[in-house]
C-alpha atoms as a PDB file:
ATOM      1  CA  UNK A   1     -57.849  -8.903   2.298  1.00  0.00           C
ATOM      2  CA  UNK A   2     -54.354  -8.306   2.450  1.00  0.00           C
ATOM      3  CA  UNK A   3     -53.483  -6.843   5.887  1.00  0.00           C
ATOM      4  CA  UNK A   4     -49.970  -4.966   4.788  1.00  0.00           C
ATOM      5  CA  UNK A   5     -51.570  -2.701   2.438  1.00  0.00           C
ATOM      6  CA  UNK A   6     -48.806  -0.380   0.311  1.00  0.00           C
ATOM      7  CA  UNK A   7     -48.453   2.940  -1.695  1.00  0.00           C
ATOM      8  CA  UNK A   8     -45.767   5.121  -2.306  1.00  0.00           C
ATOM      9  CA  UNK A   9     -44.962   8.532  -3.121  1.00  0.00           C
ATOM     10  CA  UNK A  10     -41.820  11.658  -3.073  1.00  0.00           C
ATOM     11  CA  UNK A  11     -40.593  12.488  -0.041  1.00  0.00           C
ATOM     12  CA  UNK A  12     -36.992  13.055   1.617  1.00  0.00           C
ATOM     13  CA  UNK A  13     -35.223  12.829   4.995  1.00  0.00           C
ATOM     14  CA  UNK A  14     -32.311  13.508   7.004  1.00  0.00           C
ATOM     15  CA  UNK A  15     -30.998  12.312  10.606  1.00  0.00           C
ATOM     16  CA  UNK A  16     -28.314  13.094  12.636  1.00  0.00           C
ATOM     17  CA  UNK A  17     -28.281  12.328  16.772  1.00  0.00           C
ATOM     18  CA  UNK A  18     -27.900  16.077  17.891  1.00  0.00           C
ATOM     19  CA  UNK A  19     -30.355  18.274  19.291  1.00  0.00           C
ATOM     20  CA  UNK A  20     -32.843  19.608  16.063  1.00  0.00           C
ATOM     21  CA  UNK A  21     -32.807  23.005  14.937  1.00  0.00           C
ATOM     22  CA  UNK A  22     -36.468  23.424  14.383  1.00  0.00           C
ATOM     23  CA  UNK A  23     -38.373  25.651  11.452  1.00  0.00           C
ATOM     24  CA  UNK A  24     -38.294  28.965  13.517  1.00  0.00           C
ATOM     25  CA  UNK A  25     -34.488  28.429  14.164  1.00  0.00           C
ATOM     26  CA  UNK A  26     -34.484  27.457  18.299  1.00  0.00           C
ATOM     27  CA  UNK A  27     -33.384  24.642  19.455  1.00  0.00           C
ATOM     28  CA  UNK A  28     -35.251  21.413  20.348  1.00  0.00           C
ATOM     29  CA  UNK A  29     -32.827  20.617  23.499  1.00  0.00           C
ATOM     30  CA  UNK A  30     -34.382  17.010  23.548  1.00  0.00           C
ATOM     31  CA  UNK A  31     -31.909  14.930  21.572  1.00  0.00           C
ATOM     32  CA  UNK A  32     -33.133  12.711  18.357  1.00  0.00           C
ATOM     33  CA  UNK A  33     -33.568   9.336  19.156  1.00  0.00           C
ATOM     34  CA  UNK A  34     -35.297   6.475  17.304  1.00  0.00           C
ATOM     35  CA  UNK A  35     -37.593   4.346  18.964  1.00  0.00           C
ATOM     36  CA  UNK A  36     -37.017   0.679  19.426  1.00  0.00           C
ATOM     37  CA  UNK A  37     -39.682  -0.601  16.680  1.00  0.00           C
ATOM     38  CA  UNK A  38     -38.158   2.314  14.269  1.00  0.00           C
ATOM     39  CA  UNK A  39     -34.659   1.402  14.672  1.00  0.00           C
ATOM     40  CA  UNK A  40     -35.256  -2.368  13.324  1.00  0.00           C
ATOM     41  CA  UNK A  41     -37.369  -1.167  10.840  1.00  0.00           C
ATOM     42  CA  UNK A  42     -34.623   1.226   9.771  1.00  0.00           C
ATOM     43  CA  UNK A  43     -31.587  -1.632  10.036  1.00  0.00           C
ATOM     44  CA  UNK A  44     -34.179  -4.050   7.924  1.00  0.00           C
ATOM     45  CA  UNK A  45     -34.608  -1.205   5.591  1.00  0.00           C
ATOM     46  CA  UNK A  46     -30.897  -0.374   4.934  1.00  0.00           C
ATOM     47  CA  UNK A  47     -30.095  -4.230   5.051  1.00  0.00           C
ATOM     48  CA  UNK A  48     -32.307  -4.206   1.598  1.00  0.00           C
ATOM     49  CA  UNK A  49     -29.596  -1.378   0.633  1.00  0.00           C
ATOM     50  CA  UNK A  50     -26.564  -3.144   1.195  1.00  0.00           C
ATOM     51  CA  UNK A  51     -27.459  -6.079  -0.560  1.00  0.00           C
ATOM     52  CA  UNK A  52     -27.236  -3.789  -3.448  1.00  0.00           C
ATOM     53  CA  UNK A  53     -24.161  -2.109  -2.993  1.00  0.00           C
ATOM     54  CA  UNK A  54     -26.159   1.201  -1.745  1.00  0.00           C
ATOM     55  CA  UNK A  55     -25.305   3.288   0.921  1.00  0.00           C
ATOM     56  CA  UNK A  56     -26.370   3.398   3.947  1.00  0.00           C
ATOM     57  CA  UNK A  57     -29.389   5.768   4.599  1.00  0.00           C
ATOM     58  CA  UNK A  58     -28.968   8.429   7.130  1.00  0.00           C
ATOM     59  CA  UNK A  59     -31.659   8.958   9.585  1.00  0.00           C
ATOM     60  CA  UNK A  60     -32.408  12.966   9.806  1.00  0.00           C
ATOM     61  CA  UNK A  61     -34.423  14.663  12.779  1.00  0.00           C
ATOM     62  CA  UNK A  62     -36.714  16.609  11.163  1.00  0.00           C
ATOM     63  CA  UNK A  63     -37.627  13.753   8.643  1.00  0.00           C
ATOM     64  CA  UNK A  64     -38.309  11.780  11.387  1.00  0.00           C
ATOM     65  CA  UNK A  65     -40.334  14.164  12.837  1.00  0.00           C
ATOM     66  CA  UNK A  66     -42.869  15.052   9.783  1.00  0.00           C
ATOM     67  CA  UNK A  67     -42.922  10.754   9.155  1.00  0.00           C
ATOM     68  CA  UNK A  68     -43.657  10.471  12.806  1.00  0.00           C
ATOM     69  CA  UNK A  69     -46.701  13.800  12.686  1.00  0.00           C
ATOM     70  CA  UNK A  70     -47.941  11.983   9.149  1.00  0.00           C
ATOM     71  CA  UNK A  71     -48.138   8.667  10.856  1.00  0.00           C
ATOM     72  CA  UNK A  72     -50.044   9.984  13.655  1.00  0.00           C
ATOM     73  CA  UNK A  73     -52.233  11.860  11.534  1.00  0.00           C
ATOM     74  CA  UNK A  74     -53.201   8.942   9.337  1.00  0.00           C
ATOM     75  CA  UNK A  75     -53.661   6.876  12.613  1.00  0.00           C
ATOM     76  CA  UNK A  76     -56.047   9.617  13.409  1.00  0.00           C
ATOM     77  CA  UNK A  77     -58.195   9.899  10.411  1.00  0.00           C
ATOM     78  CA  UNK A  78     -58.027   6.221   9.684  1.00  0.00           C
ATOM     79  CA  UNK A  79     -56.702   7.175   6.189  1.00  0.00           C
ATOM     80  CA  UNK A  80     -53.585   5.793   4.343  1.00  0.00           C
ATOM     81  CA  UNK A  81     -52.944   8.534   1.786  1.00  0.00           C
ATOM     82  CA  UNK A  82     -49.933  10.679   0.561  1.00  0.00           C
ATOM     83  CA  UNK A  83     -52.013  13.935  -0.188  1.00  0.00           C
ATOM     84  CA  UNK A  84     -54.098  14.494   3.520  1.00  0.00           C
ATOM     85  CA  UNK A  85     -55.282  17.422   4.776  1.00  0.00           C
ATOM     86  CA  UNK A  86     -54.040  18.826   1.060  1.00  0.00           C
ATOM     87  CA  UNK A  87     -50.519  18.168   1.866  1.00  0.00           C
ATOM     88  CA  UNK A  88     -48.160  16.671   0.186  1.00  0.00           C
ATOM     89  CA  UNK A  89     -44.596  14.448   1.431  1.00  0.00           C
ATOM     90  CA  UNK A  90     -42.715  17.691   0.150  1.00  0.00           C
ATOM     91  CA  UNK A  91     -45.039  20.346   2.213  1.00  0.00           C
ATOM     92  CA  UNK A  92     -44.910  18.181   4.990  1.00  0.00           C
ATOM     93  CA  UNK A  93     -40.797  17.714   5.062  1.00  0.00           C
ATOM     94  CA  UNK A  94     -40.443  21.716   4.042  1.00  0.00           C
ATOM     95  CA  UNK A  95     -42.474  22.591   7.023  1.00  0.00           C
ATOM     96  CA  UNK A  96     -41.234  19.912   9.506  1.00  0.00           C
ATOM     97  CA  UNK A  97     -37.575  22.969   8.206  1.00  0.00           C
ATOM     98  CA  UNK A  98     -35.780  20.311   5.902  1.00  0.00           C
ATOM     99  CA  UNK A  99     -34.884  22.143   2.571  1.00  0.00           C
ATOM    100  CA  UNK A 100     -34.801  19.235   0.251  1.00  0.00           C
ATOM    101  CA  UNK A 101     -33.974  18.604  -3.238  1.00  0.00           C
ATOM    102  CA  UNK A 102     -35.472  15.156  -3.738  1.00  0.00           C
ATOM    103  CA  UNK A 103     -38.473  13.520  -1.578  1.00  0.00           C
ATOM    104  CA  UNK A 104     -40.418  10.496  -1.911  1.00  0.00           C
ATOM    105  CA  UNK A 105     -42.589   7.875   0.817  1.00  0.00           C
ATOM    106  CA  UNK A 106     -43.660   4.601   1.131  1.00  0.00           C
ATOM    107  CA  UNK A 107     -46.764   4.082   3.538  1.00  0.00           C
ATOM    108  CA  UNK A 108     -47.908   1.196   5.093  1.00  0.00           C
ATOM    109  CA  UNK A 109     -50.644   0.063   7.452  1.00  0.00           C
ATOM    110  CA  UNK A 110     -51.142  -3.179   9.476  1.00  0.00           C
ATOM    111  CA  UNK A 111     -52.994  -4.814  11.890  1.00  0.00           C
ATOM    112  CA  UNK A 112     -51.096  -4.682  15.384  1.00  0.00           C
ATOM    113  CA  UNK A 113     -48.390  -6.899  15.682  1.00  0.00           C
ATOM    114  CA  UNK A 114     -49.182  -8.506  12.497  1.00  0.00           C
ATOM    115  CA  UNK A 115     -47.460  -8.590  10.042  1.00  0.00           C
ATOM    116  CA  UNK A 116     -44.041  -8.251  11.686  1.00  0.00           C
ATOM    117  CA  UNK A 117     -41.990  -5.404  10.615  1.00  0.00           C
ATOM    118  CA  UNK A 118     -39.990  -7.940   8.123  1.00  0.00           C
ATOM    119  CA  UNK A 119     -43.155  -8.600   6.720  1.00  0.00           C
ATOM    120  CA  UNK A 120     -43.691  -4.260   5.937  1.00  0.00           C
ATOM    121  CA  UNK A 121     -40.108  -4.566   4.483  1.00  0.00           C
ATOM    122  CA  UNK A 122     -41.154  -7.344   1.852  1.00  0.00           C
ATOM    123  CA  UNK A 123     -44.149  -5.850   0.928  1.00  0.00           C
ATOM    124  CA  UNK A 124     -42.238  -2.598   0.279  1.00  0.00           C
ATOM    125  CA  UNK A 125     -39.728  -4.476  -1.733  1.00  0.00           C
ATOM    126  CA  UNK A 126     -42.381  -6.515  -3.975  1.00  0.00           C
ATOM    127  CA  UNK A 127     -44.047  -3.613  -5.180  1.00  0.00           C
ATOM    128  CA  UNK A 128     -41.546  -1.948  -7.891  1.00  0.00           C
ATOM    129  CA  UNK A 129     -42.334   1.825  -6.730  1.00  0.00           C
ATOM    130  CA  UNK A 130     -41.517   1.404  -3.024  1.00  0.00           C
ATOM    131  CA  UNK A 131     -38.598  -0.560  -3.888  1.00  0.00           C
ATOM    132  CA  UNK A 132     -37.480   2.079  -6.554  1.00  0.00           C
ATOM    133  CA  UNK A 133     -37.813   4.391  -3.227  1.00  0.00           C
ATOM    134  CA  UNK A 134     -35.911   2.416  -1.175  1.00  0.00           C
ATOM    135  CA  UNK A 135     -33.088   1.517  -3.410  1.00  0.00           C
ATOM    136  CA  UNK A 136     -33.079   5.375  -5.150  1.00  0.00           C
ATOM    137  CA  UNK A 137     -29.280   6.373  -5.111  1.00  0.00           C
ATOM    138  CA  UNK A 138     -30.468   9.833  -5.651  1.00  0.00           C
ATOM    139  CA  UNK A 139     -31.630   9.720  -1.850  1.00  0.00           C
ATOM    140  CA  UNK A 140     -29.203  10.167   1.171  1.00  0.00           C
ATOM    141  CA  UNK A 141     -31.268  10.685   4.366  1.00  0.00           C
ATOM    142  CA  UNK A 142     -34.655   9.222   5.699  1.00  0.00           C
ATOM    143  CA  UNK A 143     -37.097   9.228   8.660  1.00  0.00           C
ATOM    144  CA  UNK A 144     -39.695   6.873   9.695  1.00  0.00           C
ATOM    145  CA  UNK A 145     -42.779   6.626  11.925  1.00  0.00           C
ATOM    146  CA  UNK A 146     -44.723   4.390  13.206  1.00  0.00           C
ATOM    147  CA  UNK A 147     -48.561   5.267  15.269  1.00  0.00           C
ATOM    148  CA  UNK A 148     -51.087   2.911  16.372  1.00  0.00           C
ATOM    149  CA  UNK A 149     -54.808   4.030  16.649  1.00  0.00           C
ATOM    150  CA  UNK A 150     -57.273   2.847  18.933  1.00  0.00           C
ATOM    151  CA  UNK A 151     -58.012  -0.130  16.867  1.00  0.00           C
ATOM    152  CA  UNK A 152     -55.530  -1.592  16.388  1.00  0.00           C
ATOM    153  CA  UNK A 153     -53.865  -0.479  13.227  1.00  0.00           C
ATOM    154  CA  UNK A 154     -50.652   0.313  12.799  1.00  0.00           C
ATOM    155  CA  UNK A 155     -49.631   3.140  10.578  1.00  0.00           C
ATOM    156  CA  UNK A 156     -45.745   3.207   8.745  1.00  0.00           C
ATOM    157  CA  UNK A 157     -44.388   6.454   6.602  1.00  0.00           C
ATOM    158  CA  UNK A 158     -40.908   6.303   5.447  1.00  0.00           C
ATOM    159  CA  UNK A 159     -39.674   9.401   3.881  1.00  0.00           C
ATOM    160  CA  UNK A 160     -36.517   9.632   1.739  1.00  0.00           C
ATOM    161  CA  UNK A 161     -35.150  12.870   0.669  1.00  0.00           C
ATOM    162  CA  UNK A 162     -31.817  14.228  -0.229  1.00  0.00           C
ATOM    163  CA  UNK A 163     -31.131  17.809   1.201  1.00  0.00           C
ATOM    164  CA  UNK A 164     -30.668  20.805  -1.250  1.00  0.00           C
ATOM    165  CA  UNK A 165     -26.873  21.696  -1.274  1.00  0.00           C
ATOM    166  CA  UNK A 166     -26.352  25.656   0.013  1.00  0.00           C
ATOM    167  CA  UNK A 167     -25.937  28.142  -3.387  1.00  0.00           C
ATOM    168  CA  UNK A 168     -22.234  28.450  -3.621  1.00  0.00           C
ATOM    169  CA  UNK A 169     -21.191  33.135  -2.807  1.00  0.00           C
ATOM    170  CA  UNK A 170     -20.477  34.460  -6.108  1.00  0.00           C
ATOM    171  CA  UNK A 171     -17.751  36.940  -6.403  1.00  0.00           C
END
């Protein structure tokens, strides 16, 4: 049985490394920062992008923060599924306060430690609809996270998304 077992989905995300304005408007005075295992998994990830002339994805807060919550949840349950607890990525982003325009995910679960996280990577870019995520020039931002469960498996969510532009006053 393959252990790097892959879906995908829509979802969206955004980063930026000041504090988070969360859903209800206050503050989150604890600066964004990635963790170690998400920042290679987000260089690997835009590496794939630049070897076809794509920008650079853009790692957004509250993305990171409903990819990290799904992550956990899945870890959790045991379950590695887009719709859970009847949400989808685009309820889970919108409530996580990230107005988006465009959304998709790619999951992934492994065994710990195995496969390495260039190993996620290739199995995202061998299947055609994660790698249609990944390389999507309609996306701009993402956020990732990664949970373990007690045994042993190792639960990724990637969300992509591309924030809704404000209406422009009319006169």
């Amino acid at each position: 049985m393959n252990r790097a077992l892959l879906q995908s989905s829509l979802l969206l995300l955004l980063g930026c490394a000041a504090p988070m304005v969360l859903a209800d408007g206050k503050k989150d005075n604890n600066p964004f920062e990635m963790t170690k295992e998400e920042q290679g998994l987000f260089d690997l990830l835009n590496k794939e992008r630049a070897h076809k002339d794509l920008p650079a994805l853009r790692p957004n807060p509250l993305l990171f923060q409903a990819a990290r919550r799904h992550s956990a949840n899945m870890a959790k349950q045991r379950k590695m599924e887009h719709l859970l607890d009847g949400k989808r990525p685009s309820q889970r982003i919108a409530a996580a306060g990230y107005n988006w325009a465009k959304v998709s995910e790619n999951l992934a679960i492994a065994e710990v430690d195995e496969p390495p996280l260039t190993a996620i990577v290739k199995g995202w870019m061998d299947s055609k609809t994660h790698r249609e995520n990944l390389l999507d020039k309609g996306v701009t931002e993402t956020g990732l996270g990664i949970a373990r469960n007690d045994k042993g498996e190792i639960y990724y969510t990637q969300v992509f998304a591309r924030p809704r532009r404000p209406a422009k006053p009319s006169n």
